[in-house]
CSV table of N, CA and C in Angstrom, one decimal:
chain,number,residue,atom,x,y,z
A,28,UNK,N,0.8,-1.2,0.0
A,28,UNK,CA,0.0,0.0,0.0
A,28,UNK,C,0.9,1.2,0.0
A,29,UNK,N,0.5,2.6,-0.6
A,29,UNK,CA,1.3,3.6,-1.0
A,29,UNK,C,0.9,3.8,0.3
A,30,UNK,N,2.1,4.5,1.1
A,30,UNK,CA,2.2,5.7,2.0
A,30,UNK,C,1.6,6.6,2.4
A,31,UNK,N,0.9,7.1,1.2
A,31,UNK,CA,0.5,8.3,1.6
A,31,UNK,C,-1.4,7.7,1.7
A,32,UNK,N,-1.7,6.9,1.7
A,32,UNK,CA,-3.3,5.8,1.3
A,32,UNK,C,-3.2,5.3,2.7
A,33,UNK,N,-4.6,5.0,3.2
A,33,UNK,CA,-4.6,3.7,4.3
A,33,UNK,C,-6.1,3.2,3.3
A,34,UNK,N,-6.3,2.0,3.7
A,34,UNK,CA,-7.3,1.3,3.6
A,34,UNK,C,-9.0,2.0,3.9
A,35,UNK,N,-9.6,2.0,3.2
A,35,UNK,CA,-11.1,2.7,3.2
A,35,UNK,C,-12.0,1.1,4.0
A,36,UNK,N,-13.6,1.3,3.8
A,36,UNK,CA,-14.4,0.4,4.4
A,36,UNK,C,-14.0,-1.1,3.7
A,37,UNK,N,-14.0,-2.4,4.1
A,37,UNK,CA,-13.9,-3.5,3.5
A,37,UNK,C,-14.6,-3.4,2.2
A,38,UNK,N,-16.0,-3.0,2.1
A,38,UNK,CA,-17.1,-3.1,0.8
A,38,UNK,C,-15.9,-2.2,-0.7
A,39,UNK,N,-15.1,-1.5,-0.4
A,39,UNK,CA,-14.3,-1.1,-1.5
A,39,UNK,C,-13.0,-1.4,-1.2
A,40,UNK,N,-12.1,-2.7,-1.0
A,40,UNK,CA,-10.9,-2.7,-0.8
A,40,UNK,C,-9.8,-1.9,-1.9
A,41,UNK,N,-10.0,-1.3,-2.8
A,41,UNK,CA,-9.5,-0.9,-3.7
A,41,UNK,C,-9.4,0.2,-4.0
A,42,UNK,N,-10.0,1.4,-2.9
A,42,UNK,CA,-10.2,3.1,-2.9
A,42,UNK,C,-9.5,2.8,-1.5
A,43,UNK,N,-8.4,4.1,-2.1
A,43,UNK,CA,-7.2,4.4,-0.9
A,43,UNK,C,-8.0,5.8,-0.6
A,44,UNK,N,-7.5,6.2,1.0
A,44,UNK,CA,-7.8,8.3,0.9
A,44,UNK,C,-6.4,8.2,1.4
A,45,UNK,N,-5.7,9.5,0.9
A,45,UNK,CA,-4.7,10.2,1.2
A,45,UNK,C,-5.0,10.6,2.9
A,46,UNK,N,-3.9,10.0,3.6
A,46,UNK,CA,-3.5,10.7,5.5
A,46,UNK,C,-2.9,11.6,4.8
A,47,UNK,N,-1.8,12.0,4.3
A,47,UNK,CA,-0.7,13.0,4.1
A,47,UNK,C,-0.9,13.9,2.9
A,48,UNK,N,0.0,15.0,2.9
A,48,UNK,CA,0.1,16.0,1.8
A,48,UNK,C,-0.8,16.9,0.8
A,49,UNK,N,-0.7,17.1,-0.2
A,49,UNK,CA,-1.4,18.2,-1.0
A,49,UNK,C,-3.1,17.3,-0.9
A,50,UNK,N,-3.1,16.3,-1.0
A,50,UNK,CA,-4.6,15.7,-1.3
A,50,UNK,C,-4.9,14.8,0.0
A,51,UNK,N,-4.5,15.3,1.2
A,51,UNK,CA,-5.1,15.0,1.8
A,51,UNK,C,-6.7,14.4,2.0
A,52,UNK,N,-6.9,13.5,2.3
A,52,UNK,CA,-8.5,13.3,2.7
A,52,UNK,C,-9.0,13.1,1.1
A,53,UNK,N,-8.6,12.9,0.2
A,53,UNK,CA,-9.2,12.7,-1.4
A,53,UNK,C,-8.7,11.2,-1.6
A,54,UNK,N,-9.5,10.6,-2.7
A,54,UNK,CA,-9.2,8.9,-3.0
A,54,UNK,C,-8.9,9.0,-4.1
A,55,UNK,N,-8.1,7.7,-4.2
A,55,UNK,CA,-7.7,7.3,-5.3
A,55,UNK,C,-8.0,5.7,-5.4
A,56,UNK,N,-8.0,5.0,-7.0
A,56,UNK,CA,-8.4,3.5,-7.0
A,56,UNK,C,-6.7,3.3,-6.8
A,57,UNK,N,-6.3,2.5,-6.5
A,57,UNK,CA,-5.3,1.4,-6.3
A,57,UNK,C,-5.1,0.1,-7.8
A,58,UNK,N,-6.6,-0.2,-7.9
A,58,UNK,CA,-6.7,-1.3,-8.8
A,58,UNK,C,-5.9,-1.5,-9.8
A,59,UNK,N,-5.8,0.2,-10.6
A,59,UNK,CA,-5.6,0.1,-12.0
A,59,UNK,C,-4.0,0.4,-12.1
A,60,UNK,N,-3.3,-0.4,-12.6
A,60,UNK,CA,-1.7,-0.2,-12.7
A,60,UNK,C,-1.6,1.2,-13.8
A,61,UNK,N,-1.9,0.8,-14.7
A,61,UNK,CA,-2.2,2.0,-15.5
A,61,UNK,C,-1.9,3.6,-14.8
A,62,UNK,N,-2.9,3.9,-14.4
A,62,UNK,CA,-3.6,5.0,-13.6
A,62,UNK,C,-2.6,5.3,-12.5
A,63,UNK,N,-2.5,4.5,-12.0
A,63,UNK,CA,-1.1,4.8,-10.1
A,63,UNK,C,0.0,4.6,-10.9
A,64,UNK,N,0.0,4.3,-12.5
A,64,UNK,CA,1.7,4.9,-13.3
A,64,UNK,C,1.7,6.4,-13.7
A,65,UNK,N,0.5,6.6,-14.0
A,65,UNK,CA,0.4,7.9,-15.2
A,65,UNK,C,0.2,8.5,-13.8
A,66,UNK,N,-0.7,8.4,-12.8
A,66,UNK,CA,-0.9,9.8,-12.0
A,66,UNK,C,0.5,10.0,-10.9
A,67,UNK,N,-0.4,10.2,-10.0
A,67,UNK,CA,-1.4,9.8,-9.3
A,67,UNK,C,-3.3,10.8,-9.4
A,68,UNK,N,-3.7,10.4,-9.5
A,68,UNK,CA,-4.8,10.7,-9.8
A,68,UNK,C,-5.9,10.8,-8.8
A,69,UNK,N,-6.9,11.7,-8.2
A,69,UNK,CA,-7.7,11.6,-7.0
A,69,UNK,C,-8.8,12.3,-7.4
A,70,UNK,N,-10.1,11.6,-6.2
A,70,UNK,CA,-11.2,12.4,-6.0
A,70,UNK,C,-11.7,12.4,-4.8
A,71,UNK,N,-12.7,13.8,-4.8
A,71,UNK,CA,-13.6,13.6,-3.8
A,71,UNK,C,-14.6,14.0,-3.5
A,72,UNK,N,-15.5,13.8,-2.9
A,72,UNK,CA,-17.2,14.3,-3.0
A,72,UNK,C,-17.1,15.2,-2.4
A,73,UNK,N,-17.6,16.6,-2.9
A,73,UNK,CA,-18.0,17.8,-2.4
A,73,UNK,C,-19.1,17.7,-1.3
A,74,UNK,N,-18.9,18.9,-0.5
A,74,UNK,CA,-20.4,19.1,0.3
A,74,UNK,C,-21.8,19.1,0.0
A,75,UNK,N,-21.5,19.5,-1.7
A,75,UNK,CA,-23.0,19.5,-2.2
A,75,UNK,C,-23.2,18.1,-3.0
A,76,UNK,N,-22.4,17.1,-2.7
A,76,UNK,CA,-22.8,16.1,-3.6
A,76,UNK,C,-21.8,15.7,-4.7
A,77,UNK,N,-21.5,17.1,-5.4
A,77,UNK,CA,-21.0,16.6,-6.7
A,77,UNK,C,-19.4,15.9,-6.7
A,78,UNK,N,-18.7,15.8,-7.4
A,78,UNK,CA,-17.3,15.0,-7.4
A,78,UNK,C,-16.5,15.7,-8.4
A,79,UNK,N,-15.2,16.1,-7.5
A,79,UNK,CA,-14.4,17.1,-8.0
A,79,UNK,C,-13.0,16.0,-8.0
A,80,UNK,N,-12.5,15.8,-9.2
A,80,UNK,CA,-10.8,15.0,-9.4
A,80,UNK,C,-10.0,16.3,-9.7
A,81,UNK,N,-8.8,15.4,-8.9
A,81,UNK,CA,-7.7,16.4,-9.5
A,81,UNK,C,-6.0,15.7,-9.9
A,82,UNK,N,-5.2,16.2,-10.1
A,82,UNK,CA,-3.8,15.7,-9.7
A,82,UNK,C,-3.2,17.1,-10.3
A,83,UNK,N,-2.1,17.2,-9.8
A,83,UNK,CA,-0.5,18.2,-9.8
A,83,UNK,C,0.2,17.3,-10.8
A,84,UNK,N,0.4,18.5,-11.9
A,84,UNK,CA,1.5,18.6,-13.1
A,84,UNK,C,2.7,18.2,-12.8
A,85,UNK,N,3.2,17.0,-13.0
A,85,UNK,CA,4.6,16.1,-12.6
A,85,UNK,C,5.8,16.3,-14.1
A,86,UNK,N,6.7,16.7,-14.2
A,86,UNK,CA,7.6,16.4,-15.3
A,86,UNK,C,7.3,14.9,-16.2
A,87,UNK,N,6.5,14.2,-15.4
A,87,UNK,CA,6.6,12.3,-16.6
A,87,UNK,C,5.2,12.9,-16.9
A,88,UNK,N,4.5,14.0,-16.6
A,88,UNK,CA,2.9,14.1,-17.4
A,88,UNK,C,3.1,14.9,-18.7
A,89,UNK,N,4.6,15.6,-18.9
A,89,UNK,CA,4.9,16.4,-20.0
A,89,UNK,C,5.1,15.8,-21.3
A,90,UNK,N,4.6,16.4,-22.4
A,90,UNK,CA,5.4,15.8,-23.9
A,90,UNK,C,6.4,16.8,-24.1
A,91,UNK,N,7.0,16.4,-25.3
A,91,UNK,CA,8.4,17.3,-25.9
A,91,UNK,C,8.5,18.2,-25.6
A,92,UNK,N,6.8,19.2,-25.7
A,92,UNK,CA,6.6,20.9,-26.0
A,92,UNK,C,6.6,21.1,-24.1
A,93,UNK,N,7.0,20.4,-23.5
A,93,UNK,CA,7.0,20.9,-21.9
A,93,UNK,C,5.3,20.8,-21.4
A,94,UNK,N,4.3,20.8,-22.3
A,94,UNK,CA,3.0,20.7,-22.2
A,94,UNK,C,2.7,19.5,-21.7
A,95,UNK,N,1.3,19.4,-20.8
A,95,UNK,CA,0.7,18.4,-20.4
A,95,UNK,C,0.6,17.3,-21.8
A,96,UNK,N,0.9,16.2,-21.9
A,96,UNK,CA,0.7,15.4,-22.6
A,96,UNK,C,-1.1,14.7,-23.1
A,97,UNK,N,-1.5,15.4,-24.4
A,97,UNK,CA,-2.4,15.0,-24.5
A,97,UNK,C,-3.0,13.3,-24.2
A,98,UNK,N,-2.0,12.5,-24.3
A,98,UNK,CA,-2.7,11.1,-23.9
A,98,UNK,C,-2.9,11.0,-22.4
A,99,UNK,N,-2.0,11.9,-21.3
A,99,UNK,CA,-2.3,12.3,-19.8
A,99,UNK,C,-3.9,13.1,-19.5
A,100,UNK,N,-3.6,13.6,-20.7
A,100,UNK,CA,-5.2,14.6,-20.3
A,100,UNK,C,-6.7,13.4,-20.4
A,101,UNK,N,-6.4,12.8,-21.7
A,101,UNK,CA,-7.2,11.9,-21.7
A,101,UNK,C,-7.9,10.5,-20.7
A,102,UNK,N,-6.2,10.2,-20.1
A,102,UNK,CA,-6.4,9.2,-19.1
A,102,UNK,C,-6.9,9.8,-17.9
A,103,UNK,N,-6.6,11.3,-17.6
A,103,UNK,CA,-7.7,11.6,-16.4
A,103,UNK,C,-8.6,12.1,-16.6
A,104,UNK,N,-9.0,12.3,-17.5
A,104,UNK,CA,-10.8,12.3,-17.9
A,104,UNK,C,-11.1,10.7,-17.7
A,105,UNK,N,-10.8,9.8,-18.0
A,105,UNK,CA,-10.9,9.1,-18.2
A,105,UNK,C,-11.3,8.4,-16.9
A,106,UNK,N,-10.4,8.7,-15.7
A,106,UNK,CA,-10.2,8.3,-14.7
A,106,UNK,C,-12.1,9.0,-13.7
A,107,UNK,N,-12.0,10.5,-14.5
A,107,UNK,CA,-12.7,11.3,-13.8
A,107,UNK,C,-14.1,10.7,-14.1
A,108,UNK,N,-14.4,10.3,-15.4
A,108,UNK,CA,-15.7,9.4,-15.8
A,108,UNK,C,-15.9,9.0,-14.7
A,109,UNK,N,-15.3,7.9,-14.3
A,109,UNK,CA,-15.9,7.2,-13.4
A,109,UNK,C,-15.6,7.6,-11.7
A,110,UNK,N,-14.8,8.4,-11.4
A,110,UNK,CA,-15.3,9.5,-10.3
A,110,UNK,C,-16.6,10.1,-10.1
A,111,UNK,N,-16.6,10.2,-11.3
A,111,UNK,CA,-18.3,11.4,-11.4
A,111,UNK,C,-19.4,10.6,-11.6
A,112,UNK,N,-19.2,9.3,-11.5
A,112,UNK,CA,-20.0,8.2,-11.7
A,112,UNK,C,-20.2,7.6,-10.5
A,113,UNK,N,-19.6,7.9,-9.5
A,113,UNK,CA,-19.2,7.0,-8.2
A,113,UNK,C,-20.5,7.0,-7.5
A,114,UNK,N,-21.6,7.8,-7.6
A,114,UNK,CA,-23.4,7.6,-6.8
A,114,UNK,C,-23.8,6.8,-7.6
A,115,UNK,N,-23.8,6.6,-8.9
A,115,UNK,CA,-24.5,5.7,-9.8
A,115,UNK,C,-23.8,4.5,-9.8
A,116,UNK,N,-22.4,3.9,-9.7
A,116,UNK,CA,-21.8,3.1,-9.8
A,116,UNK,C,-21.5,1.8,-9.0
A,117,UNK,N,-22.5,1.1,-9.0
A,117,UNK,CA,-21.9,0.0,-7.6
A,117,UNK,C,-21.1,-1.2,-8.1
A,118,UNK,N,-20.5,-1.6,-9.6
A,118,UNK,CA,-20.0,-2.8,-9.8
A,118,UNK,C,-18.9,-2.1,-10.8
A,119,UNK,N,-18.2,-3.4,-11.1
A,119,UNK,CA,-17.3,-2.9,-12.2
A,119,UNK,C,-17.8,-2.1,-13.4
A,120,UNK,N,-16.9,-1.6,-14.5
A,120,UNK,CA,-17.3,-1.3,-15.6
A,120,UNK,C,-16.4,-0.8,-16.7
A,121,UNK,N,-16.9,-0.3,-17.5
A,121,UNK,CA,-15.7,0.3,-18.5
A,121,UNK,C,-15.9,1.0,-19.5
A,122,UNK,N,-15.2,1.9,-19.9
A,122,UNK,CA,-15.5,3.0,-20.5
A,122,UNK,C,-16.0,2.7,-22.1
A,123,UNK,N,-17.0,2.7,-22.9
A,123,UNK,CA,-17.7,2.3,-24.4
A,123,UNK,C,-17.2,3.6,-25.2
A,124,UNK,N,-17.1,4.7,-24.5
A,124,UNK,CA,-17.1,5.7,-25.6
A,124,UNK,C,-16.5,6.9,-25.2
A,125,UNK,N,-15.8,7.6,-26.0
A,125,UNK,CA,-15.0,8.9,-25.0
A,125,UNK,C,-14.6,10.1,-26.7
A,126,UNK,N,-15.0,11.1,-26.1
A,126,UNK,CA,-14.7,12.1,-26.8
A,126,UNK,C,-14.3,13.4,-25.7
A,127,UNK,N,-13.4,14.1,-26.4
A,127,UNK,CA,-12.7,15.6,-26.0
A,127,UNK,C,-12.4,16.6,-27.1
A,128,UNK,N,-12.8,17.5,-26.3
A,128,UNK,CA,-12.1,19.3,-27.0
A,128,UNK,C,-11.0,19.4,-26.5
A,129,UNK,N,-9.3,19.1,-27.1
A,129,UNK,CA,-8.4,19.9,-26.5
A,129,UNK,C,-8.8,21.6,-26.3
A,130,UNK,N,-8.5,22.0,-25.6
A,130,UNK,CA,-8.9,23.5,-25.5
A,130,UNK,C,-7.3,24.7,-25.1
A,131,UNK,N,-6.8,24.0,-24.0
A,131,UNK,CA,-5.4,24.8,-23.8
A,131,UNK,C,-4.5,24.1,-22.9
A,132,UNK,N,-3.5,24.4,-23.1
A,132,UNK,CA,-2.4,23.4,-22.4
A,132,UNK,C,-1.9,23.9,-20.9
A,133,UNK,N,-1.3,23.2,-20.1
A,133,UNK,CA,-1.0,22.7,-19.1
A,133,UNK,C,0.7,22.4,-18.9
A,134,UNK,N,1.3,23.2,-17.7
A,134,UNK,CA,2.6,23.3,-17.8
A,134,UNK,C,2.6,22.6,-16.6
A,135,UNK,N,3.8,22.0,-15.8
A,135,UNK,CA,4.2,21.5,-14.8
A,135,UNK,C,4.1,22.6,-13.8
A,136,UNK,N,3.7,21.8,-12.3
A,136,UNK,CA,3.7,22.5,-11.2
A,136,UNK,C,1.9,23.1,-11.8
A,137,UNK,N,1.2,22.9,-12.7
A,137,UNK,CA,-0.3,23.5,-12.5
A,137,UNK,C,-1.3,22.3,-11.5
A,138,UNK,N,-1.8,22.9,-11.0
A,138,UNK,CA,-3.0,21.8,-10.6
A,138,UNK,C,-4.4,21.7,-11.4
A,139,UNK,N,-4.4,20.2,-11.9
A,139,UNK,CA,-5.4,20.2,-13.0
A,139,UNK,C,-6.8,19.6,-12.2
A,140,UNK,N,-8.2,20.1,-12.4
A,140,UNK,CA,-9.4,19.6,-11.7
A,140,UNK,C,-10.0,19.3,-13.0
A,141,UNK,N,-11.2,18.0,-12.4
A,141,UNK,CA,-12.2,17.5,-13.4
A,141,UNK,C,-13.2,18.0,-12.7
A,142,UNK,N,-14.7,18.0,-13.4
A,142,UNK,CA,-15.6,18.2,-12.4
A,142,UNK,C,-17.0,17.9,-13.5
A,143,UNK,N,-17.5,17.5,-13.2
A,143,UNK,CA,-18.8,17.0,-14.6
A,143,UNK,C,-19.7,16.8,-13.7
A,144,UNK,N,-20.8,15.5,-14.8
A,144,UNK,CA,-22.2,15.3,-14.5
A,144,UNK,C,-22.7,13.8,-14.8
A,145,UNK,N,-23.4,13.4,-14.5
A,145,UNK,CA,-24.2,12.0,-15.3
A,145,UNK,C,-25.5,12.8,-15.9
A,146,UNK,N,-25.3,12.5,-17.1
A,146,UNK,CA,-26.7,13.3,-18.1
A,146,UNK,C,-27.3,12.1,-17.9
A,147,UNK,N,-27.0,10.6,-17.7
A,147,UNK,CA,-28.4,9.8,-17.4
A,147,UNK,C,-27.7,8.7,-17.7
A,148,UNK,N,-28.5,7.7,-16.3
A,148,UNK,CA,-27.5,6.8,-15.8
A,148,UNK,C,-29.2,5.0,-16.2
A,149,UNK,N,-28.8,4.5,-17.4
A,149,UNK,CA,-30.0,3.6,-17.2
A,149,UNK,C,-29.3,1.8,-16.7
A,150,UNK,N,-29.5,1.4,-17.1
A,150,UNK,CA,-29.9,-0.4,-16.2
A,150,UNK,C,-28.3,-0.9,-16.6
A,151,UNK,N,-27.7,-0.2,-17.7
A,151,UNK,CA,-26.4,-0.9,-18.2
A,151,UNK,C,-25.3,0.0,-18.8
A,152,UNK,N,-26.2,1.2,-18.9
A,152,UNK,CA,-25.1,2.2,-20.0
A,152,UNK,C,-25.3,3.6,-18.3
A,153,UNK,N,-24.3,4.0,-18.5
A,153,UNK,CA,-24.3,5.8,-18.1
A,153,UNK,C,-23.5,6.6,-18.8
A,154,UNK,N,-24.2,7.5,-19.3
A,154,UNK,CA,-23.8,9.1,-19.8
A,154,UNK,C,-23.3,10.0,-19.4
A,155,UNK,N,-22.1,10.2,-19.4
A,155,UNK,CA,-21.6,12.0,-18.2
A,155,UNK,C,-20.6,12.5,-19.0
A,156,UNK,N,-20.6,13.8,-18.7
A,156,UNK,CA,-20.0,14.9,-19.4
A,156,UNK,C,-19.1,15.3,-18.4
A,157,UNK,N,-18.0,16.4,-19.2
A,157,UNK,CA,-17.1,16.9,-17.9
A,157,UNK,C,-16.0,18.1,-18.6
A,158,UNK,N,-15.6,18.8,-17.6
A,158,UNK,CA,-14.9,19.9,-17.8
A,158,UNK,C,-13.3,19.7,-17.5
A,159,UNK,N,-12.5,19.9,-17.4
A,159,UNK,CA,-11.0,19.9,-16.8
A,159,UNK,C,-10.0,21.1,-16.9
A,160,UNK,N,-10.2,21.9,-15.5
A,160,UNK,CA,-9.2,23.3,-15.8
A,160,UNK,C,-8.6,23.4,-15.1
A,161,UNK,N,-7.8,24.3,-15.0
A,161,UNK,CA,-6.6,24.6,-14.0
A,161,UNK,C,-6.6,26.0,-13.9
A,162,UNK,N,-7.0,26.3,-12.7
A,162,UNK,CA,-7.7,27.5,-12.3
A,162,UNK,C,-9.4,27.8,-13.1
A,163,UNK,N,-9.2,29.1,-13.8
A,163,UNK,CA,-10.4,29.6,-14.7
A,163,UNK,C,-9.6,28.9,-15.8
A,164,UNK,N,-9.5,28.5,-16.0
A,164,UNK,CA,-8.7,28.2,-17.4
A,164,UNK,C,-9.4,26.6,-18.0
A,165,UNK,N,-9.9,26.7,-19.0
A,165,UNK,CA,-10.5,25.5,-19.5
A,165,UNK,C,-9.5,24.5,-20.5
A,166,UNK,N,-9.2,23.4,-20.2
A,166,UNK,CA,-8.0,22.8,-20.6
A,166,UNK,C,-8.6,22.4,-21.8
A,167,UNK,N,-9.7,21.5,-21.2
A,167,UNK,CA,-10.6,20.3,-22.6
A,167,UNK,C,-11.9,19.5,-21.7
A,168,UNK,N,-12.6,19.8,-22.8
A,168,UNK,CA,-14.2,19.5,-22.3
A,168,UNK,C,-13.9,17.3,-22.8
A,169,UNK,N,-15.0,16.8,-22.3
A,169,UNK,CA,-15.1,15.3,-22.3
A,169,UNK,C,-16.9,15.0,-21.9
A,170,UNK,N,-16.9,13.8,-22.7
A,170,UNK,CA,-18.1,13.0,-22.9
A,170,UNK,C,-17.4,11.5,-23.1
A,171,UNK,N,-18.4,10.9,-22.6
A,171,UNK,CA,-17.9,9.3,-22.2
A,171,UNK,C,-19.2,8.4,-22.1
A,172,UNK,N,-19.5,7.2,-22.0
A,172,UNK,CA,-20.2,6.4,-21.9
A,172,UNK,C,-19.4,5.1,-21.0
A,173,UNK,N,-19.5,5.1,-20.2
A,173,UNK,CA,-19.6,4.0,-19.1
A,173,UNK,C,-20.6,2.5,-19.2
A,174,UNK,N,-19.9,1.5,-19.6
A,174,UNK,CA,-21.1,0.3,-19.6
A,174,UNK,C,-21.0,-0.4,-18.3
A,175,UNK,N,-21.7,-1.0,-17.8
A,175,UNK,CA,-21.8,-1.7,-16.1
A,175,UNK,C,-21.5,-3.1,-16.5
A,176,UNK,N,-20.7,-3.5,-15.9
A,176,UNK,CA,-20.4,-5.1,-16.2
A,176,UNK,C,-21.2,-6.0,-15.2
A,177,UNK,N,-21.9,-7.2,-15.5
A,177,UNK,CA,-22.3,-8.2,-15.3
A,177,UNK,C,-21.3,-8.8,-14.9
A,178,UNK,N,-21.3,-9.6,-13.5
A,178,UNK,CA,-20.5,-10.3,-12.9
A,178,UNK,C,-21.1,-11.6,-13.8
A,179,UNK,N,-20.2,-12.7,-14.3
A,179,UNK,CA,-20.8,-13.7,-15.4
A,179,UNK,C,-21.0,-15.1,-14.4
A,180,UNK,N,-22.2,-15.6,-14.6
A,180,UNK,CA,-22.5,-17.3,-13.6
A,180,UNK,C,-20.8,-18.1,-13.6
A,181,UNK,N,-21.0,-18.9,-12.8
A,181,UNK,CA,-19.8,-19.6,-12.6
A,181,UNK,C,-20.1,-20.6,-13.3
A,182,UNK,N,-19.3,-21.3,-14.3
A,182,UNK,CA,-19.9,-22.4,-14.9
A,182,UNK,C,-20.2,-23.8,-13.8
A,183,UNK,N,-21.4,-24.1,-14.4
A,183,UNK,CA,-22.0,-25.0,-13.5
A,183,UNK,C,-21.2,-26.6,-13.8
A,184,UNK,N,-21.0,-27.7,-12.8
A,184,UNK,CA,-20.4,-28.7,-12.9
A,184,UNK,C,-21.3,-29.8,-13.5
A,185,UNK,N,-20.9,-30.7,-14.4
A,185,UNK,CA,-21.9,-31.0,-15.2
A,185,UNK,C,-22.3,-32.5,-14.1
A,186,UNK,N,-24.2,-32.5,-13.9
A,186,UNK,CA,-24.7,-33.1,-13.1
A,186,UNK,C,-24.5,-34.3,-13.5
């Protein structure tokens, strides 16, 4: 377990919250190797409900031009999907569909936030939109589709 994470309720062994530092008190999944390489990556539920992600501009998030790397922008929207999904979400799932507006770039040392919506969550698909700035500053808008995965029967032993 990372250092800066302790363990959440048993029902989610896989959502760490930050004890220490800039993100204190905010979570992160653990699960995805992916994501704890590219980020570190965090969220957390506002007062009023909604779910705000973030992470701090690292030198390995940069391309050539010193700019946030657009495939980093992507994977934390990506990440943020299902952040902003997290009231609607009780099982696994995976992302069906993803679109973005690059809009403006992102230098190291910025702090980048997501912050969206579920436009509508039905029996197997959900829909959410989302914003990602740093400060007033609008980085790149995002739309995604989320499918819910079916835990599959265990195959049965033949009677």
């Amino acid at each position: 377990m990372h250092e800066l994470t302790k363990a959440p309720p048993p029902r989610r062994p896989e959502l760490h919250v930050a004890t220490e530092g800039e993100f204190v008190g905010w979570r992160t999944w653990i699960r995805d190797s992916f994501e704890s390489h590219v980020g570190p990556f965090w969220h957390r539920i506002e007062a009023d409900g909604s779910v705000r992600s973030a992470f701090r501009v690292e030198k390995k998030h940069l391309n050539g031009s010193g700019n946030v790397h657009g495939g980093c922008y992507m994977a934390f929207a990506d990440y943020s999907l299902f952040a902003i999904a997290t009231h609607v979400l009780d099982s696994r799932a995976v992302t069906t569909n993803f679109a973005c507006e690059f809009l403006d770039a992102a230098r190291e040392g910025e702090l980048i936030e997501c912050t969206g919506e579920v436009t509508r969550a039905g029996g197997s698909l959900i829909f959410l939109r989302g914003k990602m700035m740093s400060g007033e500053r609008l980085l790149l808008t995002f739309s995604g589709t989320i499918k819910r995965m079916r835990r599959k029967a265990l195959p049965q032993p033949d009677a």
